[in-house]
Amino acid sequence: MQLQDIKLAIVGLGYVGLPLAVEFGRKRPVTGFDINRRRIDELKNGNDFTLETTREELAAAKHLIYTTNIDDLRACNCYIVTVPTPIDEYKRPDLTPLIRASETVGKALKKGDIVIYESTVYPGCTEEDCVPVLERVSGLKFNRDFYCGYSPERINPGDKEHRVTTIKKVTSGSTPAIADLVDGLYNEIITAGTHKAESIKVAEAAKVIENTQRDLNIALINELALIFNKMGIDTEAVLKAAGSKWNFLPFRPGLVGGHCIGVDPYYLTHKAQAIGYHPEIILAGRRLNDSMGAYVVAQLVKAMTKKRIQVEGARVLVMGLTFKENCPDLRNTRIVDIVAELKDYNCVVDVYDPWVSPEEAQHEYGITPVKAPESGSYDAIILAVAHHQFREMGAAAVRGLGKPGAVLYDLKYVLDPQKSDLRL
């Protein structure tokens, strides 16, 4: 197969798949496939609820068609799989979406076809878990009848500077010739260039350690914040001072959620344990980061008690629900840990976030955000996500949402230090 012979399909049109489909759709025919009919209908009408692409960008992808029909995939010969890879309630990799997507592709697979995975997995997953599914469903033989590639996604939701085309792309293939073809395909749209990895396993490992490294760095800063809080030292002031050295890394404490950093390390540790190695440092970082929601609430409750505010029955406003600022992404948001902890104290919790879909929040977490907070009604306020709307409100307006003497916890350093009662 040559580049000009590729008939491309993108399987999964979420935060990762849609921007990819749009960019390829500017240059070549692309079939965008998703099992969610509502998603397909919205895209056909030029609407992207993830806000990763604009109406103008969707319109510019003139060679992109949308479908929920598996039969439409049979006209393609190269499939890029971009479905989510979450973890289950026991922190174990949940490959269900990946296996189902592989079954879907397997039904369309023909001799000479290529399947490229972008979903974050542990090293070996493509060839050990996905390929057998493709072989079973299609009846074809790997690296004889069909081939695979792996090119990990590096999407940063809400980031309008680092887009799919401007982030260097790691590529790989199951044979040297396929690796070259996969690399050439991505080079059609990636202006930042590509890095061709030596194997699929190397590319898989590279992706999973990118976020494991970030997770551990944040865990270190979170632990420093716990220490400095006990010492009565302002953590942000310490980090600013240390940051005056050229090689000090600019990480900040906080909750670690989202589709990558709070999930990917568990894929690596799962594989490590499967081969008989217990990864102590990685899991220690995960435990610490996963405990931060409880720590935040414990700090808040202590501050409320010192002000003689009755905790049980107190009204608490949580400002922000998404896993990061200025995007509607609710995947693996750890704000829900704060909400759950507050409810354990029998607090009455209002969650306010102008970025989220109330229907999605209710479906995913059983939380229905308020349309607007009630001014002067809250015993405590947690400024949990640094949305630009919250920054623009300013300290006086935020405090105005609370009762006189209410505790204000600025979790994300949105306000000046002296304007809040607590900071992480």
Short mmCIF file of C-alpha atoms in Angstrom, two decimals:
data_model
loop_
_atom_site.label_atom_id
_atom_site.label_comp_id
_atom_site.label_asym_id
_atom_site.label_seq_id
_atom_site.Cartn_x
_atom_site.Cartn_y
_atom_site.Cartn_z
CA MET A 1 0.00 0.00 0.00
CA GLN A 2 1.19 3.50 -0.85
CA LEU A 3 0.16 6.74 0.88
CA GLN A 4 -2.06 7.71 -2.03
CA ASP A 5 -3.88 4.37 -1.74
CA ILE A 6 -4.94 4.89 1.88
CA LYS A 7 -8.69 5.14 2.49
CA LEU A 8 -8.85 6.38 6.06
CA ALA A 9 -11.31 5.78 8.88
CA ILE A 10 -11.19 7.28 12.37
CA VAL A 11 -12.95 5.04 14.92
CA GLY A 12 -14.10 7.11 17.90
CA LEU A 13 -14.86 10.81 17.56
CA GLY A 14 -14.20 12.17 21.03
CA TYR A 15 -11.54 14.56 22.33
CA VAL A 16 -8.83 12.65 20.44
CA GLY A 17 -10.50 11.30 17.34
CA LEU A 18 -12.42 14.35 16.14
CA PRO A 19 -9.48 16.81 15.88
CA LEU A 20 -7.54 14.09 14.05
CA ALA A 21 -10.41 13.39 11.66
CA VAL A 22 -10.87 17.11 11.00
CA GLU A 23 -7.21 17.65 10.12
CA PHE A 24 -7.04 14.62 7.84
CA GLY A 25 -10.43 15.61 6.40
CA ARG A 26 -8.91 18.82 5.06
CA LYS A 27 -6.52 16.80 2.89
CA ARG A 28 -8.02 13.40 2.08
CA PRO A 29 -11.32 11.46 2.27
CA VAL A 30 -11.99 10.33 5.84
CA THR A 31 -14.80 8.27 7.33
CA GLY A 32 -15.45 9.33 10.91
CA PHE A 33 -17.14 6.50 12.86
CA ASP A 34 -18.74 6.60 16.30
CA ILE A 35 -21.32 4.38 18.00
CA ASN A 36 -23.02 7.44 19.57
CA ARG A 37 -25.72 8.53 17.12
CA ARG A 38 -26.33 11.75 19.02
CA ARG A 39 -22.65 12.64 18.65
CA ILE A 40 -22.78 11.97 14.91
CA ASP A 41 -25.93 14.07 14.49
CA GLU A 42 -24.34 16.99 16.37
CA LEU A 43 -21.21 16.84 14.23
CA LYS A 44 -23.26 16.75 11.04
CA ASN A 45 -24.89 19.95 12.29
CA GLY A 46 -21.48 21.53 12.91
CA ASN A 47 -21.50 21.29 16.71
CA ASP A 48 -18.70 19.84 18.86
CA PHE A 49 -19.63 19.70 22.57
CA THR A 50 -15.97 19.09 23.52
CA LEU A 51 -15.08 22.53 22.09
CA GLU A 52 -11.87 21.04 20.69
CA THR A 53 -12.94 22.05 17.18
CA THR A 54 -14.87 25.10 16.02
CA ARG A 55 -17.76 25.24 13.61
CA GLU A 56 -15.39 26.79 11.06
CA GLU A 57 -12.87 23.97 11.47
CA LEU A 58 -15.58 21.35 11.05
CA ALA A 59 -16.77 23.08 7.88
CA ALA A 60 -13.20 23.19 6.51
CA ALA A 61 -12.91 19.39 6.73
CA LYS A 62 -14.70 19.00 3.40
CA HIS A 63 -13.57 15.41 2.85
CA LEU A 64 -14.85 14.14 6.22
CA ILE A 65 -18.08 12.18 6.51
CA TYR A 66 -19.70 10.95 9.75
CA THR A 67 -21.37 7.59 10.29
CA THR A 68 -22.55 5.03 12.84
CA ASN A 69 -22.83 2.33 10.16
CA ILE A 70 -20.16 -0.40 10.26
CA ASP A 71 -20.79 -1.09 6.58
CA ASP A 72 -19.29 2.32 5.77
CA LEU A 73 -15.98 1.14 7.24
CA ARG A 74 -15.66 -1.65 4.69
CA ALA A 75 -14.72 0.85 1.99
CA CYS A 76 -11.67 1.86 4.05
CA ASN A 77 -8.29 0.15 4.31
CA CYS A 78 -6.63 2.05 7.17
CA TYR A 79 -8.32 2.46 10.55
CA ILE A 80 -7.17 4.74 13.38
CA VAL A 81 -8.71 3.71 16.72
CA THR A 82 -9.10 6.57 19.23
CA VAL A 83 -11.47 5.22 21.88
CA PRO A 84 -11.04 5.84 25.65
CA THR A 85 -9.04 3.51 27.88
CA PRO A 86 -10.35 4.13 31.42
CA ILE A 87 -9.79 2.29 34.68
CA ASP A 88 -12.44 0.46 36.70
CA GLU A 89 -13.44 1.00 40.33
CA TYR A 90 -10.51 -1.15 41.45
CA LYS A 91 -7.96 0.96 39.49
CA ARG A 92 -7.52 -1.77 36.91
CA PRO A 93 -7.33 -1.08 33.15
CA ASP A 94 -10.71 -1.33 31.50
CA LEU A 95 -10.07 -2.41 27.91
CA THR A 96 -13.77 -2.83 27.08
CA PRO A 97 -13.99 0.15 24.67
CA LEU A 98 -10.72 -0.89 23.00
CA ILE A 99 -11.78 -4.53 22.56
CA ARG A 100 -15.19 -3.53 21.20
CA ALA A 101 -13.59 -1.09 18.76
CA SER A 102 -11.22 -3.86 17.65
CA GLU A 103 -14.22 -6.15 17.08
CA THR A 104 -15.86 -3.42 15.00
CA VAL A 105 -12.75 -2.92 12.89
CA GLY A 106 -12.30 -6.69 12.59
CA LYS A 107 -15.68 -6.94 10.86
CA ALA A 108 -14.44 -4.57 8.15
CA LEU A 109 -10.84 -5.82 7.94
CA LYS A 110 -9.53 -7.06 4.57
CA LYS A 111 -6.20 -8.33 3.28
CA GLY A 112 -3.59 -5.60 3.18
CA ASP A 113 -5.41 -3.32 5.67
CA ILE A 114 -3.70 -1.41 8.49
CA VAL A 115 -5.05 -0.75 12.01
CA ILE A 116 -3.41 2.08 13.97
CA TYR A 117 -4.16 2.52 17.68
CA GLU A 118 -3.90 5.86 19.48
CA SER A 119 -5.56 4.90 22.78
CA THR A 120 -3.26 4.89 25.80
CA VAL A 121 -2.35 1.34 26.82
CA TYR A 122 0.39 -0.61 28.59
CA PRO A 123 3.38 -1.90 26.60
CA GLY A 124 2.35 -4.97 24.65
CA CYS A 125 -1.40 -4.31 24.66
CA THR A 126 -1.73 -3.70 20.91
CA GLU A 127 -0.11 -6.99 19.93
CA GLU A 128 -1.20 -9.08 22.93
CA ASP A 129 -4.80 -7.91 23.43
CA CYS A 130 -6.00 -6.12 20.28
CA VAL A 131 -4.40 -8.17 17.51
CA PRO A 132 -5.96 -11.48 18.68
CA VAL A 133 -9.40 -9.83 18.52
CA LEU A 134 -8.72 -8.55 15.01
CA GLU A 135 -7.57 -12.03 13.94
CA ARG A 136 -10.53 -13.80 15.55
CA VAL A 137 -13.20 -11.54 14.07
CA SER A 138 -11.65 -11.12 10.61
CA GLY A 139 -10.21 -14.60 10.13
CA LEU A 140 -7.00 -12.94 8.88
CA LYS A 141 -3.40 -13.41 10.05
CA PHE A 142 -1.41 -10.57 11.64
CA ASN A 143 1.63 -9.34 9.67
CA ARG A 144 0.65 -11.54 6.76
CA ASP A 145 -2.86 -10.41 5.85
CA PHE A 146 -3.11 -7.21 7.89
CA TYR A 147 -0.77 -4.92 9.84
CA CYS A 148 -0.84 -2.64 12.86
CA GLY A 149 0.66 0.62 14.02
CA TYR A 150 0.63 2.60 17.23
CA SER A 151 0.79 6.39 17.52
CA PRO A 152 -0.13 7.62 21.00
CA GLU A 153 -2.44 10.60 21.33
CA ARG A 154 -1.08 13.72 22.99
CA ILE A 155 -4.23 15.85 23.06
CA ASN A 156 -4.38 18.45 25.84
CA PRO A 157 -8.08 19.35 26.26
CA GLY A 158 -8.80 23.07 26.32
CA ASP A 159 -5.30 23.99 25.08
CA LYS A 160 -5.64 26.23 22.03
CA GLU A 161 -1.88 26.55 21.54
CA HIS A 162 -0.83 22.89 21.57
CA ARG A 163 -3.13 21.32 18.98
CA VAL A 164 -2.95 17.96 17.26
CA THR A 165 -0.90 19.38 14.38
CA THR A 166 1.57 21.31 16.54
CA ILE A 167 2.48 18.49 18.95
CA LYS A 168 5.26 16.16 17.81
CA LYS A 169 3.85 12.70 17.08
CA VAL A 170 5.37 9.36 18.00
CA THR A 171 4.67 6.71 15.35
CA SER A 172 5.38 3.00 14.94
CA GLY A 173 4.43 -0.03 12.86
CA SER A 174 4.39 -3.80 13.09
CA THR A 175 6.94 -4.10 10.24
CA PRO A 176 9.59 -1.62 9.02
CA ALA A 177 7.60 -0.91 5.85
CA ILE A 178 4.38 -0.29 7.80
CA ALA A 179 6.26 1.93 10.26
CA ASP A 180 7.39 4.07 7.32
CA LEU A 181 3.86 4.21 5.92
CA VAL A 182 2.30 5.15 9.27
CA ASP A 183 4.95 7.81 9.77
CA GLY A 184 4.33 9.20 6.30
CA LEU A 185 0.57 9.31 6.90
CA TYR A 186 0.87 11.40 10.06
CA ASN A 187 3.43 13.68 8.46
CA GLU A 188 0.67 14.81 6.11
CA ILE A 189 -0.92 16.79 8.98
CA ILE A 190 1.63 17.07 11.82
CA THR A 191 3.54 20.31 11.27
CA ALA A 192 5.65 19.68 14.39
CA GLY A 193 7.06 16.53 12.84
CA THR A 194 7.16 12.92 13.99
CA HIS A 195 9.39 10.55 15.94
CA LYS A 196 9.40 7.02 14.52
CA ALA A 197 9.83 4.60 17.40
CA GLU A 198 11.71 1.33 17.04
CA SER A 199 8.65 -0.79 17.78
CA ILE A 200 5.00 -0.66 18.80
CA LYS A 201 5.96 -1.59 22.38
CA VAL A 202 8.43 1.31 22.56
CA ALA A 203 5.74 3.74 21.38
CA GLU A 204 3.23 2.34 23.90
CA ALA A 205 5.77 2.63 26.73
CA ALA A 206 6.74 6.17 25.75
CA LYS A 207 3.14 7.33 26.04
CA VAL A 208 2.42 5.71 29.36
CA ILE A 209 5.56 7.11 31.04
CA GLU A 210 4.91 10.67 29.85
CA ASN A 211 1.99 10.99 32.22
CA THR A 212 3.49 8.76 34.89
CA GLN A 213 6.37 11.22 35.12
CA ARG A 214 3.96 14.17 35.47
CA ASP A 215 1.94 12.28 38.06
CA LEU A 216 5.02 11.65 40.21
CA ASN A 217 6.19 15.24 39.91
CA ILE A 218 2.80 16.50 41.08
CA ALA A 219 2.79 13.92 43.89
CA LEU A 220 6.10 15.32 45.10
CA ILE A 221 4.71 18.87 45.11
CA ASN A 222 1.54 17.69 46.84
CA GLU A 223 3.61 16.07 49.58
CA LEU A 224 5.66 19.26 49.95
CA ALA A 225 2.39 21.19 50.27
CA LEU A 226 1.29 18.91 53.11
CA ILE A 227 4.60 19.48 54.87
CA PHE A 228 4.60 23.25 54.36
CA ASN A 229 0.98 23.56 55.50
CA LYS A 230 1.92 21.88 58.78
CA MET A 231 4.79 24.34 59.12
CA GLY A 232 2.63 27.37 58.37
CA ILE A 233 4.59 28.19 55.20
CA ASP A 234 2.85 29.34 52.02
CA THR A 235 3.53 26.65 49.38
CA GLU A 236 3.10 28.97 46.40
CA ALA A 237 5.61 31.40 47.88
CA VAL A 238 8.10 28.57 48.29
CA LEU A 239 7.56 27.36 44.72
CA LYS A 240 7.99 30.85 43.31
CA ALA A 241 11.25 31.25 45.21
CA ALA A 242 12.55 27.85 44.12
CA GLY A 243 11.36 28.57 40.57
CA SER A 244 13.88 31.38 40.29
CA LYS A 245 16.45 28.66 39.53
CA TRP A 246 16.57 27.86 35.80
CA ASN A 247 16.10 24.10 36.10
CA PHE A 248 13.40 23.95 38.78
CA LEU A 249 10.29 22.34 37.27
CA PRO A 250 7.13 24.50 37.53
CA PHE A 251 4.68 21.97 38.96
CA ARG A 252 1.91 23.00 41.38
CA PRO A 253 -0.05 21.03 43.99
CA GLY A 254 -3.64 19.99 43.39
CA LEU A 255 -6.07 17.28 42.45
CA VAL A 256 -4.86 14.96 39.71
CA GLY A 257 -7.66 13.85 37.41
CA GLY A 258 -8.40 13.81 33.72
CA HIS A 259 -8.13 11.24 30.99
CA CYS A 260 -4.35 10.78 31.25
CA ILE A 261 -2.35 11.70 34.35
CA GLY A 262 -4.71 10.13 36.87
CA VAL A 263 -5.24 7.00 34.75
CA ASP A 264 -2.17 6.09 32.69
CA PRO A 265 0.12 5.13 35.61
CA TYR A 266 -2.32 2.35 36.52
CA TYR A 267 -1.86 0.85 33.06
CA LEU A 268 1.89 0.70 33.60
CA THR A 269 1.65 -0.65 37.14
CA HIS A 270 -0.87 -3.29 36.01
CA LYS A 271 1.58 -4.59 33.42
CA ALA A 272 4.50 -4.37 35.84
CA GLN A 273 2.66 -6.48 38.41
CA ALA A 274 1.64 -8.96 35.71
CA ILE A 275 5.32 -9.63 34.99
CA GLY A 276 6.17 -9.95 38.68
CA TYR A 277 7.42 -6.49 39.61
CA HIS A 278 5.79 -4.32 42.28
CA PRO A 279 6.26 -0.63 41.30
CA GLU A 280 6.55 1.06 44.69
CA ILE A 281 7.32 4.66 43.69
CA ILE A 282 4.64 4.93 41.01
CA LEU A 283 1.92 3.49 43.26
CA ALA A 284 3.01 5.65 46.19
CA GLY A 285 2.58 8.73 44.00
CA ARG A 286 -0.84 7.53 42.91
CA ARG A 287 -1.97 6.92 46.50
CA LEU A 288 -0.87 10.38 47.55
CA ASN A 289 -2.51 12.13 44.62
CA ASP A 290 -5.73 10.16 45.06
CA SER A 291 -5.86 11.23 48.72
CA MET A 292 -5.79 14.97 48.05
CA GLY A 293 -9.58 15.41 47.89
CA ALA A 294 -9.95 14.08 51.42
CA TYR A 295 -7.09 16.29 52.59
CA VAL A 296 -8.70 19.42 51.13
CA VAL A 297 -11.98 18.72 52.89
CA ALA A 298 -10.22 17.95 56.18
CA GLN A 299 -8.49 21.34 55.98
CA LEU A 300 -11.79 23.05 55.21
CA VAL A 301 -13.60 21.38 58.09
CA LYS A 302 -10.83 22.35 60.51
CA ALA A 303 -11.03 25.99 59.38
CA MET A 304 -14.83 25.99 59.70
CA THR A 305 -14.58 24.54 63.21
CA LYS A 306 -12.10 27.24 64.23
CA LYS A 307 -14.62 29.85 63.06
CA ARG A 308 -17.36 28.02 65.01
CA ILE A 309 -19.28 27.23 61.86
CA GLN A 310 -21.34 24.10 62.35
CA VAL A 311 -20.13 21.60 59.77
CA GLU A 312 -23.11 19.26 59.74
CA GLY A 313 -25.78 20.84 57.59
CA ALA A 314 -23.46 23.61 56.40
CA ARG A 315 -23.95 24.85 52.85
CA VAL A 316 -20.79 24.55 50.79
CA LEU A 317 -20.26 25.87 47.26
CA VAL A 318 -17.78 24.03 45.05
CA MET A 319 -16.78 26.24 42.13
CA GLY A 320 -15.77 24.04 39.22
CA LEU A 321 -16.33 20.39 38.34
CA THR A 322 -14.19 19.77 35.24
CA PHE A 323 -10.77 18.17 35.66
CA LYS A 324 -9.03 21.34 34.43
CA GLU A 325 -9.76 24.96 33.65
CA ASN A 326 -11.53 26.36 30.60
CA CYS A 327 -12.76 23.11 29.09
CA PRO A 328 -15.90 20.97 29.53
CA ASP A 329 -14.00 17.71 30.10
CA LEU A 330 -15.37 15.74 33.07
CA ARG A 331 -13.37 12.56 32.52
CA ASN A 332 -11.95 11.26 35.81
CA THR A 333 -12.40 14.63 37.53
CA ARG A 334 -11.30 14.40 41.13
CA ILE A 335 -13.56 17.25 42.21
CA VAL A 336 -16.05 14.46 42.84
CA ASP A 337 -13.81 13.29 45.70
CA ILE A 338 -14.30 16.66 47.40
CA VAL A 339 -18.07 16.51 46.88
CA ALA A 340 -18.25 12.97 48.28
CA GLU A 341 -16.14 13.88 51.33
CA LEU A 342 -18.31 16.93 52.08
CA LYS A 343 -21.44 14.80 51.87
CA ASP A 344 -19.87 12.37 54.35
CA TYR A 345 -19.84 15.30 56.77
CA ASN A 346 -23.55 15.83 55.97
CA CYS A 347 -22.85 19.13 54.27
CA VAL A 348 -25.28 20.49 51.69
CA VAL A 349 -23.19 20.87 48.56
CA ASP A 350 -23.85 23.05 45.53
CA VAL A 351 -21.59 22.56 42.51
CA TYR A 352 -21.32 25.41 40.02
CA ASP A 353 -19.51 25.13 36.70
CA PRO A 354 -20.47 27.19 33.63
CA TRP A 355 -18.46 24.88 31.36
CA VAL A 356 -20.16 21.54 31.98
CA SER A 357 -23.22 19.86 30.56
CA PRO A 358 -25.63 19.27 33.48
CA GLU A 359 -26.88 16.12 31.75
CA GLU A 360 -23.37 14.71 31.44
CA ALA A 361 -22.53 15.58 35.07
CA GLN A 362 -25.69 13.83 36.24
CA HIS A 363 -25.07 10.81 34.03
CA GLU A 364 -21.40 10.38 34.96
CA TYR A 365 -21.40 11.30 38.64
CA GLY A 366 -24.98 11.81 39.84
CA ILE A 367 -24.22 15.52 40.32
CA THR A 368 -26.55 18.21 39.00
CA PRO A 369 -24.70 21.55 38.97
CA VAL A 370 -26.67 24.63 39.98
CA LYS A 371 -27.43 27.13 37.22
CA ALA A 372 -26.12 29.94 39.42
CA PRO A 373 -24.90 30.08 43.04
CA GLU A 374 -27.09 31.80 45.61
CA SER A 375 -25.45 35.02 46.75
CA GLY A 376 -24.74 35.26 50.47
CA SER A 377 -25.89 31.68 51.13
CA TYR A 378 -22.81 29.58 51.78
CA ASP A 379 -20.87 28.74 54.93
CA ALA A 380 -17.83 27.74 52.88
CA ILE A 381 -16.62 28.10 49.31
CA ILE A 382 -14.04 25.96 47.53
CA LEU A 383 -12.62 27.57 44.40
CA ALA A 384 -11.70 24.24 42.84
CA VAL A 385 -11.10 24.96 39.13
CA ALA A 386 -9.42 28.05 37.69
CA HIS A 387 -11.97 28.85 34.96
CA HIS A 388 -11.49 32.32 33.50
CA GLN A 389 -14.99 33.26 34.65
CA PHE A 390 -13.93 32.71 38.25
CA ARG A 391 -10.73 34.70 37.82
CA GLU A 392 -12.68 37.57 36.32
CA MET A 393 -15.12 37.62 39.26
CA GLY A 394 -12.42 38.67 41.68
CA ALA A 395 -12.18 37.98 45.41
CA ALA A 396 -14.96 40.35 46.50
CA ALA A 397 -17.53 38.77 44.19
CA VAL A 398 -16.50 35.26 45.18
CA ARG A 399 -16.70 36.12 48.87
CA GLY A 400 -20.08 37.73 48.24
CA LEU A 401 -21.45 34.29 47.48
CA GLY A 402 -20.82 33.30 51.08
CA LYS A 403 -22.27 34.38 54.38
CA PRO A 404 -20.31 36.86 56.51
CA GLY A 405 -17.32 34.97 57.92
CA ALA A 406 -17.59 32.09 55.45
CA VAL A 407 -14.43 30.09 54.79
CA LEU A 408 -12.92 30.58 51.32
CA TYR A 409 -10.53 27.88 50.10
CA ASP A 410 -8.60 28.86 46.95
CA LEU A 411 -7.44 25.49 45.69
CA LYS A 412 -5.97 26.80 42.40
CA TYR A 413 -4.27 30.06 43.41
CA VAL A 414 -6.89 32.09 41.54
CA LEU A 415 -6.92 34.91 44.10
CA ASP A 416 -4.20 36.88 45.85
CA PRO A 417 -2.90 35.02 48.93
CA GLN A 418 -4.40 37.46 51.42
CA LYS A 419 -7.86 37.24 49.82
CA SER A 420 -8.58 33.64 50.85
CA ASP A 421 -8.58 31.73 54.13
CA LEU A 422 -6.94 28.58 52.80
CA ARG A 423 -4.65 27.59 49.95
CA LEU A 424 -3.16 24.21 49.13
#
